[in-house]
Coordinates of C-alpha atoms in Angstrom, one line a residue:
Chain A
M45 CA 17.0 35.9 -20.5
S46 CA 18.5 32.7 -21.9
M47 CA 21.0 30.6 -20.0
T48 CA 22.5 27.1 -20.3
L49 CA 21.6 24.6 -17.6
K50 CA 23.3 21.5 -16.5
P51 CA 22.0 18.9 -14.0
G52 CA 23.0 20.2 -10.5
A53 CA 22.8 23.9 -11.5
R54 CA 21.1 26.0 -8.8
L55 CA 18.5 28.6 -9.5
F56 CA 17.6 31.3 -6.9
S57 CA 14.5 33.3 -7.5
A58 CA 15.4 37.0 -7.8
V59 CA 12.0 38.0 -6.4
C60 CA 11.1 35.6 -3.6
T61 CA 12.6 32.8 -1.5
T62 CA 12.1 30.0 -4.0
E63 CA 15.3 27.9 -4.7
M64 CA 15.5 25.2 -7.3
I65 CA 18.1 22.7 -8.5
A66 CA 18.2 21.3 -12.1
V67 CA 17.7 17.5 -12.1
K68 CA 17.4 17.4 -15.8
A69 CA 18.1 20.1 -18.4
P70 CA 17.9 20.2 -22.2
P71 CA 21.1 21.0 -24.1
G72 CA 21.6 24.6 -25.4
E73 CA 20.1 27.8 -24.3
V74 CA 16.9 27.8 -22.3
D75 CA 14.7 30.6 -21.1
V76 CA 13.9 29.8 -17.5
T77 CA 12.2 32.0 -15.0
I78 CA 11.1 31.7 -11.4
G79 CA 8.2 34.0 -10.3
G80 CA 8.3 35.3 -13.9
V81 CA 11.8 36.8 -13.6
A82 CA 15.2 35.3 -14.6
P83 CA 16.8 33.6 -11.6
V84 CA 20.1 34.5 -10.1
G85 CA 23.0 32.2 -9.3
S86 CA 23.2 32.7 -5.5
A87 CA 21.2 34.0 -2.6
A88 CA 23.7 36.9 -2.5
G89 CA 22.8 37.8 -6.1
R90 CA 19.3 39.0 -5.1
D91 CA 19.1 42.8 -5.1
G92 CA 15.7 42.9 -3.3
S93 CA 13.9 44.7 -6.1
G94 CA 11.1 43.4 -8.2
S95 CA 8.2 41.1 -7.4
V96 CA 6.6 37.9 -8.5
A97 CA 4.9 38.5 -11.9
D98 CA 1.1 38.0 -12.2
G99 CA 0.3 34.3 -13.0
H100 CA 3.8 33.2 -11.8
G101 CA 3.0 32.9 -8.1
G102 CA 1.1 30.6 -5.9
G103 CA 3.8 28.7 -4.2
A104 CA 6.6 26.3 -5.1
A105 CA 6.7 23.5 -2.6
M106 CA 9.7 21.9 -0.9
G107 CA 10.8 18.7 -2.6
K108 CA 8.4 18.9 -5.4
R109 CA 9.6 18.6 -9.0
Y110 CA 8.5 20.7 -11.9
V111 CA 8.6 19.6 -15.5
D112 CA 7.6 20.8 -19.0
Q113 CA 5.2 18.8 -21.1
G114 CA 8.0 16.7 -22.8
E115 CA 9.9 16.4 -19.5
T116 CA 13.0 17.9 -21.2
I117 CA 13.5 20.0 -18.1
E118 CA 13.0 19.0 -14.5
L119 CA 13.6 21.4 -11.6
L120 CA 13.4 20.3 -7.9
C121 CA 12.4 22.8 -5.3
T122 CA 14.9 22.9 -2.4
K123 CA 13.5 26.0 -0.7
P124 CA 9.8 26.9 -0.9
G125 CA 8.6 30.4 -2.0
D126 CA 5.8 32.1 -3.8
G127 CA 7.4 32.1 -7.3
L128 CA 6.8 29.2 -9.7
P129 CA 9.2 28.0 -12.4
A130 CA 8.5 28.5 -16.1
L131 CA 10.2 27.6 -19.4
D132 CA 9.7 30.0 -22.3
G133 CA 7.0 31.8 -20.3
Q134 CA 5.0 28.6 -19.7
L135 CA 4.6 27.5 -16.1
L136 CA 6.1 24.1 -15.4
A137 CA 3.8 21.4 -14.2
L138 CA 4.0 19.6 -10.9
K139 CA 5.4 16.1 -11.5
E140 CA 3.4 13.5 -9.7
A141 CA 5.6 11.0 -7.8
K142 CA 4.4 7.8 -6.2
A143 CA 5.0 7.8 -2.4
L144 CA 7.1 4.7 -1.4
P145 CA 7.7 3.4 2.1
S146 CA 11.1 4.4 3.3
S147 CA 13.2 1.3 3.1
D148 CA 16.4 2.8 4.5
Chain B
M954 CA 23.3 14.5 -10.9
H955 CA 26.3 14.4 -8.7
L956 CA 26.2 13.7 -5.0
S957 CA 27.9 17.0 -4.3
S958 CA 24.6 18.6 -5.5
L959 CA 23.0 16.9 -2.5
V960 CA 25.2 18.9 -0.2
E961 CA 24.0 22.2 -1.8
M962 CA 20.4 20.9 -1.6
V963 CA 20.9 20.3 2.2
E964 CA 22.3 23.7 2.7
S965 CA 19.4 25.3 0.8
G966 CA 16.6 23.2 2.2
F967 CA 17.7 22.2 5.6
D968 CA 20.1 25.0 6.6
D969 CA 18.8 25.3 10.2
R970 CA 17.4 21.7 10.5
V971 CA 19.3 19.3 12.7
M972 CA 20.7 16.7 10.2
L973 CA 23.2 14.7 12.2
G974 CA 23.9 13.6 15.7
A975 CA 22.2 13.3 19.1
A976 CA 20.5 16.3 20.6
E977 CA 23.6 17.5 22.4
D978 CA 26.1 17.4 19.5
A979 CA 23.6 18.3 16.8
V980 CA 24.8 19.4 13.4
T981 CA 22.5 21.5 11.3
G982 CA 22.3 21.4 7.5
A983 CA 24.4 24.6 7.3
Q984 CA 27.1 23.2 9.6
F985 CA 27.0 19.9 7.7
G986 CA 27.8 21.8 4.5
A987 CA 30.7 23.7 6.1
L988 CA 32.2 20.4 7.4
V989 CA 31.9 18.8 4.0
R990 CA 33.6 21.8 2.3
G991 CA 36.4 21.7 5.0
G992 CA 36.7 17.9 4.5
A993 CA 37.0 18.2 0.8
S994 CA 39.7 20.8 1.1
T995 CA 42.0 18.2 2.8
L996 CA 41.6 15.6 0.1
G997 CA 43.4 17.3 -2.8
G998 CA 45.8 14.9 -4.5
Y999 CA 44.2 11.7 -3.1
R1000 CA 42.6 9.2 -5.4
A1001 CA 40.2 7.7 -3.0
L1002 CA 39.0 8.1 0.6
V1003 CA 39.0 4.8 2.5
Y1004 CA 37.1 4.5 5.8
V1005 CA 37.8 1.6 8.1
G1006 CA 36.0 1.8 11.3
E1007 CA 32.9 1.5 13.4
N1008 CA 29.9 3.7 12.7
H1009 CA 30.4 7.4 13.7
P1010 CA 27.9 10.2 14.2
L1011 CA 29.7 12.2 11.5
L1012 CA 30.3 9.4 9.0
P1013 CA 28.2 11.2 6.3
V1014 CA 30.8 14.0 6.4
A1015 CA 33.4 11.6 5.1
L1016 CA 31.2 10.3 2.3
F1017 CA 30.2 13.7 1.1
S1018 CA 33.7 15.2 1.5
A1019 CA 34.9 12.5 -0.9
A1020 CA 32.1 13.4 -3.3
W1021 CA 32.9 17.1 -3.1
A1022 CA 36.6 16.4 -3.8
G1023 CA 35.7 14.2 -6.7
I1024 CA 37.1 11.0 -5.4
A1025 CA 35.5 7.6 -4.5
F1026 CA 34.5 6.8 -0.9
V1027 CA 35.5 3.3 0.0
P1028 CA 34.3 1.9 3.3
V1029 CA 36.1 -1.3 4.3
N1030 CA 35.0 -3.9 6.9
Y1031 CA 37.1 -3.2 10.0
R1032 CA 36.3 -6.6 11.4
L1033 CA 38.3 -8.4 8.8
E1034 CA 41.5 -10.1 10.0
G1035 CA 44.7 -8.1 9.3
H1036 CA 45.8 -9.7 6.1
Q1037 CA 42.4 -9.5 4.3
L1038 CA 41.8 -6.0 5.7
N1039 CA 45.1 -4.7 4.3
S1040 CA 44.6 -6.4 1.0
L1041 CA 41.3 -4.6 0.5
V1042 CA 42.8 -1.3 1.6
A1043 CA 45.7 -1.9 -0.8
R1044 CA 43.3 -2.2 -3.7
Q1045 CA 43.0 1.7 -3.5
P1046 CA 46.4 3.1 -4.4
G1047 CA 46.8 6.8 -3.6
A1048 CA 44.0 6.8 -1.0
L1049 CA 43.8 8.6 2.3
V1050 CA 42.7 6.1 5.0
L1051 CA 40.4 7.3 7.8
A1052 CA 40.1 4.8 10.7
D1053 CA 38.7 4.5 14.1
P1054 CA 41.3 4.5 17.0
G1055 CA 41.2 0.7 17.3
T1056 CA 41.7 0.0 13.7
A1057 CA 44.3 2.7 12.7
S1058 CA 47.2 0.7 14.1
R1059 CA 46.2 -2.4 12.2
I1060 CA 46.6 -0.7 8.8
A1061 CA 49.9 -1.5 7.1
G1062 CA 51.2 -0.4 3.7
E1063 CA 52.0 3.0 2.2
A1064 CA 48.7 4.9 2.5
P1065 CA 48.6 7.7 5.1
V1066 CA 46.3 6.8 8.0
I1067 CA 44.4 9.4 10.1
V1068 CA 42.1 8.7 13.0
F1069 CA 38.7 9.9 11.9
D1070 CA 38.1 12.1 15.0
D1071 CA 41.6 13.7 14.5
W1072 CA 40.7 14.4 10.9
L1073 CA 37.4 16.0 11.9
A1074 CA 39.2 18.2 14.5
S1075 CA 41.7 19.3 11.9
L1076 CA 39.2 20.5 9.3
P1077 CA 39.7 24.2 8.4
A1078 CA 36.8 26.4 9.4
D1079 CA 37.3 28.7 6.4
P1080 CA 38.6 26.5 3.6
P1081 CA 39.4 27.7 0.1
A1082 CA 36.3 27.4 -2.1
I1083 CA 36.4 24.4 -4.4
D1084 CA 34.0 24.1 -7.3
P1085 CA 32.1 20.8 -6.8
P1086 CA 32.5 18.3 -9.6
S1087 CA 29.4 17.7 -11.8
D1088 CA 30.3 14.6 -13.9
D1089 CA 27.8 12.0 -12.6
D1090 CA 29.5 9.2 -14.5
E1091 CA 32.4 9.3 -12.0
V1092 CA 32.6 6.6 -9.3
A1093 CA 31.1 7.8 -6.0
V1094 CA 31.4 4.7 -3.8
I1095 CA 33.3 1.4 -4.0
L1096 CA 32.0 -1.4 -1.9
Y1097 CA 33.4 -4.9 -1.4
T1098 CA 30.9 -7.7 -1.6
S1099 CA 30.8 -9.8 1.5
G1100 CA 32.2 -12.8 -0.3
T1101 CA 29.8 -15.5 1.0
T1102 CA 30.5 -17.6 -2.2
S1103 CA 33.8 -16.2 -3.4
E1104 CA 36.5 -13.6 -2.8
P1105 CA 35.2 -10.1 -2.2
K1106 CA 34.6 -8.2 -5.4
S1107 CA 34.9 -4.4 -5.8
V1108 CA 31.5 -3.0 -6.8
L1109 CA 31.5 0.4 -8.5
L1110 CA 28.6 2.7 -7.8
R1111 CA 28.6 5.9 -9.9
H1112 CA 27.0 9.1 -8.9
R1113 CA 24.3 8.6 -11.5
H1114 CA 23.3 5.2 -10.0
L1115 CA 23.0 6.6 -6.5
M1116 CA 21.1 9.7 -7.5
A1117 CA 18.8 7.7 -9.7
Y1118 CA 17.9 5.6 -6.6
L1119 CA 17.3 8.7 -4.6
L1120 CA 15.3 10.6 -7.2
G1121 CA 13.3 7.6 -7.9
S1122 CA 12.4 6.4 -4.4
V1123 CA 12.8 9.3 -1.9
E1124 CA 11.1 12.6 -1.7
F1125 CA 13.5 15.5 -1.0
G1126 CA 12.5 17.0 2.3
G1127 CA 9.9 14.3 2.7
A1128 CA 10.7 13.8 6.4
G1129 CA 9.2 16.0 9.1
E1130 CA 11.6 18.0 11.3
D1131 CA 10.9 15.7 14.2
E1132 CA 12.0 12.6 12.3
A1133 CA 15.2 10.7 13.1
V1134 CA 16.6 7.5 11.7
L1135 CA 18.8 5.1 13.8
V1136 CA 21.6 3.7 11.7
A1137 CA 22.8 0.3 13.0
V1138 CA 24.1 -1.3 9.8
P1139 CA 27.8 -0.9 9.3
P1140 CA 29.4 1.7 7.0
Y1141 CA 30.8 -0.9 4.6
H1142 CA 27.3 -2.4 3.8
V1143 CA 25.3 -0.9 0.9
A1144 CA 22.5 -0.4 3.3
G1145 CA 24.8 1.8 5.4
I1146 CA 25.4 4.0 2.3
A1147 CA 21.8 4.0 1.4
N1148 CA 20.9 5.0 5.0
I1149 CA 23.1 8.1 4.7
L1150 CA 21.9 9.1 1.2
S1151 CA 18.2 8.5 1.6
N1152 CA 17.9 10.1 5.0
T1153 CA 20.0 13.1 4.0
F1154 CA 17.8 13.5 0.9
A1155 CA 14.7 13.2 3.0
G1156 CA 15.9 15.7 5.6
R1157 CA 15.8 13.1 8.3
R1158 CA 18.3 13.4 11.2
L1159 CA 20.8 10.6 11.3
V1160 CA 21.6 9.0 14.6
Y1161 CA 24.3 6.3 14.7
L1162 CA 24.9 3.2 16.8
R1163 CA 28.7 2.7 16.8
A1164 CA 28.2 -1.0 16.9
F1165 CA 25.1 -3.0 17.3
D1166 CA 23.7 -4.2 20.6
P1167 CA 20.0 -4.9 21.0
R1168 CA 19.5 -3.2 24.3
V1169 CA 21.4 -0.1 23.3
W1170 CA 19.4 -0.1 20.1
L1171 CA 16.1 -0.2 22.0
D1172 CA 17.3 2.5 24.5
T1173 CA 18.6 4.8 21.7
V1174 CA 15.3 4.5 19.8
K1175 CA 13.5 5.7 22.9
N1176 CA 15.9 8.3 24.2
E1177 CA 16.6 9.9 20.8
G1178 CA 12.9 9.9 19.7
V1179 CA 13.8 7.7 16.7
T1180 CA 11.1 7.4 14.1
N1181 CA 12.7 5.2 11.5
A1182 CA 15.2 2.4 11.6
M1183 CA 16.8 -0.2 9.4
V1184 CA 18.2 -3.5 10.6
V1185 CA 19.5 -6.7 9.1
P1186 CA 17.7 -9.9 10.1
T1187 CA 20.3 -11.0 12.7
M1188 CA 19.7 -7.7 14.5
L1189 CA 15.9 -8.1 14.3
S1190 CA 16.3 -11.6 15.8
R1191 CA 18.5 -10.3 18.6
I1192 CA 16.1 -7.4 19.3
V1193 CA 13.2 -9.8 19.5
A1194 CA 15.2 -12.1 21.8
A1195 CA 16.1 -9.1 24.1
L1196 CA 12.5 -8.2 24.4
A1197 CA 11.7 -11.6 25.8
G1198 CA 8.1 -11.5 24.8
E1199 CA 7.4 -8.0 26.2
P1200 CA 6.1 -5.4 23.7
A1201 CA 8.8 -2.8 22.9
D1202 CA 8.6 0.6 24.6
V1203 CA 9.4 2.7 21.6
P1204 CA 6.5 5.3 21.3
T1205 CA 8.2 7.4 18.6
L1206 CA 9.1 4.5 16.2
R1207 CA 7.0 4.5 13.0
S1208 CA 8.9 2.6 10.5
L1209 CA 11.2 -0.4 10.9
S1210 CA 12.8 -1.8 7.7
Y1211 CA 14.7 -5.0 7.4
G1212 CA 16.7 -6.6 4.7
G1213 CA 20.2 -7.8 3.6
A1214 CA 19.4 -11.5 4.2
K1215 CA 16.5 -13.8 4.6
V1216 CA 14.5 -13.3 7.8
S1217 CA 12.9 -16.2 9.6
E1218 CA 9.2 -16.0 9.5
R1219 CA 9.0 -16.9 13.2
V1220 CA 11.2 -13.9 14.1
L1221 CA 9.2 -11.6 11.8
L1222 CA 5.8 -12.6 13.3
E1223 CA 7.2 -12.2 16.8
A1224 CA 8.6 -8.7 15.8
L1225 CA 5.2 -7.7 14.4
R1226 CA 3.6 -8.7 17.6
L1227 CA 6.2 -6.8 19.8
F1228 CA 6.1 -3.6 17.7
P1229 CA 2.3 -3.4 17.2
H1230 CA 2.3 0.3 16.2
V1231 CA 5.3 0.2 13.8
G1232 CA 5.1 -0.1 10.0
F1233 CA 7.4 -2.9 8.8
V1234 CA 9.2 -2.7 5.5
N1235 CA 11.2 -5.5 3.8
A1236 CA 13.8 -4.2 1.4
Y1237 CA 15.5 -6.3 -1.2
G1238 CA 18.5 -5.2 -3.1
L1239 CA 22.1 -6.0 -3.9
T1240 CA 25.3 -4.0 -3.6
E1241 CA 25.4 -4.1 -7.4
T1242 CA 21.9 -2.5 -7.7
A1243 CA 22.8 0.5 -5.5
S1244 CA 20.6 -0.7 -2.7
T1245 CA 16.8 -1.4 -2.7
I1246 CA 15.1 -2.6 -5.8
A1247 CA 11.9 -4.1 -4.2
V1248 CA 9.9 -3.3 -1.1
L1249 CA 7.2 -5.0 0.9
G1250 CA 5.5 -2.1 2.7
P1251 CA 3.6 -1.8 5.9
D1252 CA 0.2 -2.3 4.2
D1253 CA 1.5 -5.5 2.5
H1254 CA 2.6 -6.8 5.9
R1255 CA -0.8 -6.0 7.5
A1256 CA -2.7 -7.5 4.6
A1257 CA -0.7 -10.7 4.7
I1258 CA -1.2 -11.2 8.4
E1259 CA -4.9 -10.5 8.3
S1260 CA -5.7 -12.6 5.2
D1261 CA -7.3 -16.0 5.1
D1262 CA -6.0 -16.4 1.5
S1263 CA -2.8 -18.5 1.6
A1264 CA -1.5 -16.7 -1.5
V1265 CA -1.8 -13.4 0.3
R1266 CA -0.4 -14.7 3.6
R1267 CA 2.6 -16.1 1.8
R1268 CA 3.5 -12.6 0.7
L1269 CA 4.8 -12.0 4.2
S1270 CA 7.9 -13.9 3.1
S1271 CA 8.2 -12.0 -0.2
A1272 CA 10.4 -9.1 -1.1
G1273 CA 7.3 -7.1 -2.2
Q1274 CA 7.1 -5.3 -5.5
V1275 CA 9.9 -3.8 -7.5
L1276 CA 10.4 0.0 -7.4
P1277 CA 8.6 1.9 -10.2
M1278 CA 11.9 2.8 -12.0
V1279 CA 13.2 -0.8 -12.0
E1280 CA 12.3 -3.4 -14.6
I1281 CA 12.4 -7.1 -13.6
E1282 CA 12.4 -10.4 -15.5
I1283 CA 12.6 -13.9 -14.4
R1284 CA 14.3 -16.1 -16.9
D1285 CA 14.7 -19.8 -17.4
E1286 CA 17.9 -21.8 -18.3
I1287 CA 17.8 -20.8 -21.9
D1288 CA 17.4 -17.1 -21.0
Q1289 CA 13.8 -16.8 -21.9
P1290 CA 11.3 -14.9 -19.6
V1291 CA 9.0 -17.2 -17.7
P1292 CA 5.3 -16.5 -16.8
P1293 CA 4.2 -15.4 -13.3
G1294 CA 4.6 -18.1 -10.7
E1295 CA 7.5 -19.9 -12.3
P1296 CA 10.9 -19.7 -10.7
G1297 CA 14.0 -18.7 -12.5
M1298 CA 17.0 -16.3 -12.5
I1299 CA 16.2 -12.7 -11.5
F1300 CA 17.3 -10.0 -14.0
V1301 CA 16.8 -6.3 -13.4
R1302 CA 17.3 -3.1 -15.4
G1303 CA 17.2 0.5 -14.6
E1304 CA 19.2 3.7 -14.0
Q1305 CA 20.2 2.7 -10.5
I1306 CA 21.6 -0.7 -11.5
S1307 CA 25.4 -0.6 -11.6
G1308 CA 26.2 -4.3 -12.3
E1309 CA 29.8 -3.1 -12.5
Y1310 CA 33.0 -4.3 -10.8
A1311 CA 36.5 -3.0 -10.9
S1312 CA 37.2 -5.9 -13.3
G1313 CA 34.4 -4.7 -15.7
S1314 CA 30.7 -4.4 -16.2
L1315 CA 28.4 -7.4 -16.1
L1316 CA 25.5 -5.5 -17.6
E1317 CA 24.1 -7.1 -20.8
P1318 CA 24.3 -4.8 -23.9
D1319 CA 20.6 -3.8 -23.4
G1320 CA 21.2 -3.0 -19.7
W1321 CA 19.9 -6.1 -18.0
F1322 CA 21.8 -7.3 -14.9
C1323 CA 21.7 -10.9 -13.8
T1324 CA 21.4 -10.8 -10.0
R1325 CA 22.4 -14.5 -9.7
D1326 CA 19.5 -14.7 -7.2
R1327 CA 16.7 -17.1 -8.1
G1328 CA 13.1 -16.3 -7.5
L1329 CA 9.6 -15.9 -8.9
I1330 CA 7.0 -13.2 -9.3
D1331 CA 3.4 -14.1 -8.4
V1332 CA 0.4 -12.9 -10.4
E1333 CA 0.1 -9.7 -8.4
G1334 CA 3.7 -8.8 -9.0
Y1335 CA 5.2 -9.9 -5.6
L1336 CA 8.7 -11.0 -5.8
F1337 CA 9.8 -14.2 -3.9
I1338 CA 13.6 -14.7 -3.5
E1339 CA 14.7 -18.3 -3.4
G1340 CA 18.4 -17.6 -2.8
R1341 CA 21.6 -17.4 -4.7
A1342 CA 21.7 -19.4 -7.9
D1343 CA 25.2 -20.6 -6.9
D1344 CA 23.7 -22.2 -3.9
T1345 CA 21.1 -24.2 -5.9
I1346 CA 21.5 -28.0 -5.3
I1347 CA 21.2 -30.3 -8.3
R1348 CA 20.3 -33.7 -7.1
G1349 CA 19.7 -36.4 -9.7
G1350 CA 19.1 -33.6 -12.3
E1351 CA 16.5 -31.8 -10.2
N1352 CA 17.1 -28.2 -9.2
I1353 CA 16.5 -27.7 -5.5
A1354 CA 16.5 -24.3 -3.7
P1355 CA 18.0 -24.6 -0.2
A1356 CA 15.7 -21.9 1.0
E1357 CA 12.6 -24.1 0.5
I1358 CA 14.0 -26.8 2.7
E1359 CA 15.4 -24.4 5.2
E1360 CA 12.0 -22.8 5.6
I1361 CA 10.4 -26.1 6.6
L1362 CA 13.2 -26.9 9.1
L1363 CA 13.0 -23.4 10.6
A1364 CA 9.3 -23.8 11.1
H1365 CA 10.0 -26.7 13.4
P1366 CA 9.8 -25.6 17.0
S1367 CA 13.1 -27.3 18.0
V1368 CA 15.1 -25.6 15.3
A1369 CA 16.8 -22.3 15.8
E1370 CA 18.9 -22.1 12.6
A1371 CA 19.3 -24.2 9.5
C1372 CA 21.5 -24.3 6.4
V1373 CA 21.0 -26.7 3.5
V1374 CA 23.8 -27.4 1.1
G1375 CA 24.7 -29.8 -1.7
L1376 CA 27.5 -32.3 -1.1
P1377 CA 29.3 -34.0 -4.0
D1378 CA 28.0 -37.5 -4.6
D1379 CA 29.0 -40.1 -7.2
E1380 CA 25.5 -41.4 -7.7
W1381 CA 23.3 -38.3 -7.5
G1382 CA 25.7 -35.5 -8.5
Q1383 CA 24.9 -33.8 -5.2
T1384 CA 23.1 -35.0 -2.1
I1385 CA 21.2 -32.7 0.3
A1386 CA 22.8 -32.0 3.6
A1387 CA 21.1 -29.9 6.3
V1388 CA 23.1 -28.4 9.1
V1389 CA 20.8 -27.6 12.0
V1390 CA 21.3 -25.6 15.2
L1391 CA 18.7 -26.6 17.9
R1392 CA 17.0 -24.1 20.2
D1393 CA 18.2 -24.1 23.8
G1394 CA 17.1 -27.2 25.6
A1395 CA 15.6 -28.8 22.5
S1396 CA 16.3 -32.4 21.5
I1397 CA 15.2 -34.1 18.3
G1398 CA 16.4 -36.9 16.1
A1399 CA 17.5 -36.5 12.5
D1400 CA 14.7 -38.8 11.3
E1401 CA 12.1 -36.6 12.8
L1402 CA 13.3 -33.6 10.9
Q1403 CA 13.6 -35.6 7.7
D1404 CA 10.0 -36.7 8.2
A1405 CA 8.9 -33.1 8.6
V1406 CA 10.5 -32.1 5.3
R1407 CA 9.2 -35.2 3.5
S1408 CA 5.6 -34.5 4.5
A1409 CA 5.8 -30.8 3.5
L1410 CA 7.8 -31.2 0.3
R1411 CA 8.6 -34.6 -1.2
G1412 CA 11.1 -37.4 -0.9
S1413 CA 13.6 -36.0 -3.4
K1414 CA 13.9 -32.7 -1.4
T1415 CA 14.4 -34.5 1.9
P1416 CA 17.9 -34.0 3.3
D1417 CA 19.9 -37.1 2.9
T1418 CA 21.9 -36.2 5.9
I1419 CA 21.3 -34.0 8.9
F1420 CA 24.2 -32.6 10.9
F1421 CA 23.8 -30.9 14.3
R1422 CA 26.0 -28.0 15.2
D1423 CA 26.1 -25.5 18.0
E1424 CA 26.3 -22.5 15.7
L1425 CA 26.5 -21.5 12.0
P1426 CA 29.0 -19.1 10.5
H1427 CA 27.5 -15.7 9.5
T1428 CA 28.9 -12.4 8.3
E1429 CA 28.4 -9.5 10.7
T1430 CA 25.4 -8.4 8.7
G1431 CA 23.7 -11.7 9.0
K1432 CA 24.5 -13.4 5.8
L1433 CA 25.0 -17.1 6.2
L1434 CA 28.5 -18.1 5.1
R1435 CA 27.4 -21.2 3.1
R1436 CA 30.9 -21.4 1.6
L1437 CA 32.3 -22.2 5.1
V1438 CA 29.5 -24.6 6.0
L1439 CA 30.1 -26.5 2.8
R1440 CA 33.9 -26.5 3.3
E1441 CA 33.5 -27.9 6.8
L1442 CA 31.0 -30.6 5.7
T1443 CA 33.1 -31.6 2.7
E1444 CA 36.2 -32.0 4.9
F1445 CA 34.1 -33.9 7.4
Q1446 CA 32.7 -36.2 4.7
A1447 CA 36.2 -36.8 3.4
A1448 CA 37.5 -37.7 6.8
N1449 CA 34.6 -40.1 7.5
D1450 CA 33.2 -43.2 5.9
P1451 CA 30.4 -41.7 3.8
K1452 CA 28.3 -44.8 4.7
T1453 CA 28.0 -43.6 8.3
T1454 CA 27.0 -40.1 7.3
S1455 CA 24.3 -41.1 4.8
Q1456 CA 22.1 -42.9 7.3
G1457 CA 20.6 -39.7 8.7
E1458 CA 22.2 -40.3 12.0
D1459 CA 23.3 -37.6 14.4
S1460 CA 26.8 -38.0 13.3
C1461 CA 28.5 -35.0 15.0
R1462 CA 27.7 -35.2 18.6

């Protein structure tokens, strides 16, 4: 299912506990899934049915960021869960970030 | 991204994690979100939220309420005298002013003033839902520069600058549930804002000191199980003095960062000795750069102390390396980049760099910002700050950085504080004057200090005059007020025969 995404938009997996927020999003309609299923707009929007699709599980980790190859989309995991994010059916990749000492 | 998103992220990721306060008045992520929504619901119709007061355990609620309501958060230095305080408050027409009880009565003018605790107590538990704003080009925070060289300027930090800093340098939820940060820097300092944002983003509990005291700081670190803390150099120096040579009893403390002004190497070495299990971080940044742009991390500190190589040892006094998402250039007088090792003006560029004042942006068309700090980068990429370009002394055509001379003076066992400024001179353009505060019980002649500088540097960098004083003027966050030192010396010079002050005599005692 296609949707438009803006930075700051929240995505709740419909089939697991994973929650994401859009850090970066391409203009226009995008086909994003979490756990292989279109996300919902709030925790209350989950109807409890369905499950993580094959190949779309394995665990989204707290604080990690997920991007497509061209980094046109970037989703940050705010609540971990089994389902992984995907764009156009392709799983997003974990974005490597250099750990910096906390200066404040 | 907009800072209001951060509130939703806290609610999502840290709903049952304690985010604010001491153990007994703890606020979880979910409660924090509710307070912010309640706070934002009271701000309809206001154009800014001014905060004038000491630190407060729930200060972050004020900042994020303003963000959620789509107005700027403007912390003002409550220690300013009445006229200046009110002139800064008056720069925000249409604002609601939140103040601490001691400051509320000092606010004049038309803006409504509410004591922060009263405002918190009045927040509705079930406020009408407000859709948070999403335009990250709006102004999130306005900070006044400390005005060490001129009148305070209003620096505009937009949501995109602050979020760029967070996304680029902090991992969301990167802190363990046991971690807590002690905030001692005041709310009106960019480090105070960065403390709130970085630690909220990391999921680290924020514990506040209302006002700094070294013993209270040490006790709070111990009693609250504090793992991280940020101090300005004056605070570090007072903490070291309070320890009186005894190692600190702070078993939980892992990271101590310092920044905001130049730290004396003697204080730093003593601090490293008294906090043997703590990782030290030196952070360099400006208000205009939305906080930190370069860091010297714990490993760099350790390597510098343990090295026999003087170039590596010297890095202890550096600002470390620039953050990955910040570009840096050192430029000469004709605006050309210089090779490593050569000093010049520091320019930076990146998404977090604001470089913008209420009066307009100072960013160059291609995004570079002139920090007006002078410095150099060594071959390994370590940044050394020489000081404000406006403080540079030009004596007989030669550019002289006061910091270089101050370092030599401060290394002398008799010297507690030193400030070097240029005094107007008909022959040289400027002459070099050093104002020195001696350590308790120390006694030394001006000629001996001049000899120390001459042997370490050279004749042309030797102070022409040494003045002795009992203290030097600083801002509350430890920045030396050179403007006031210079004014006092200029007045002194005008009132005295210049011949008697150019002999290097102790002319003030």
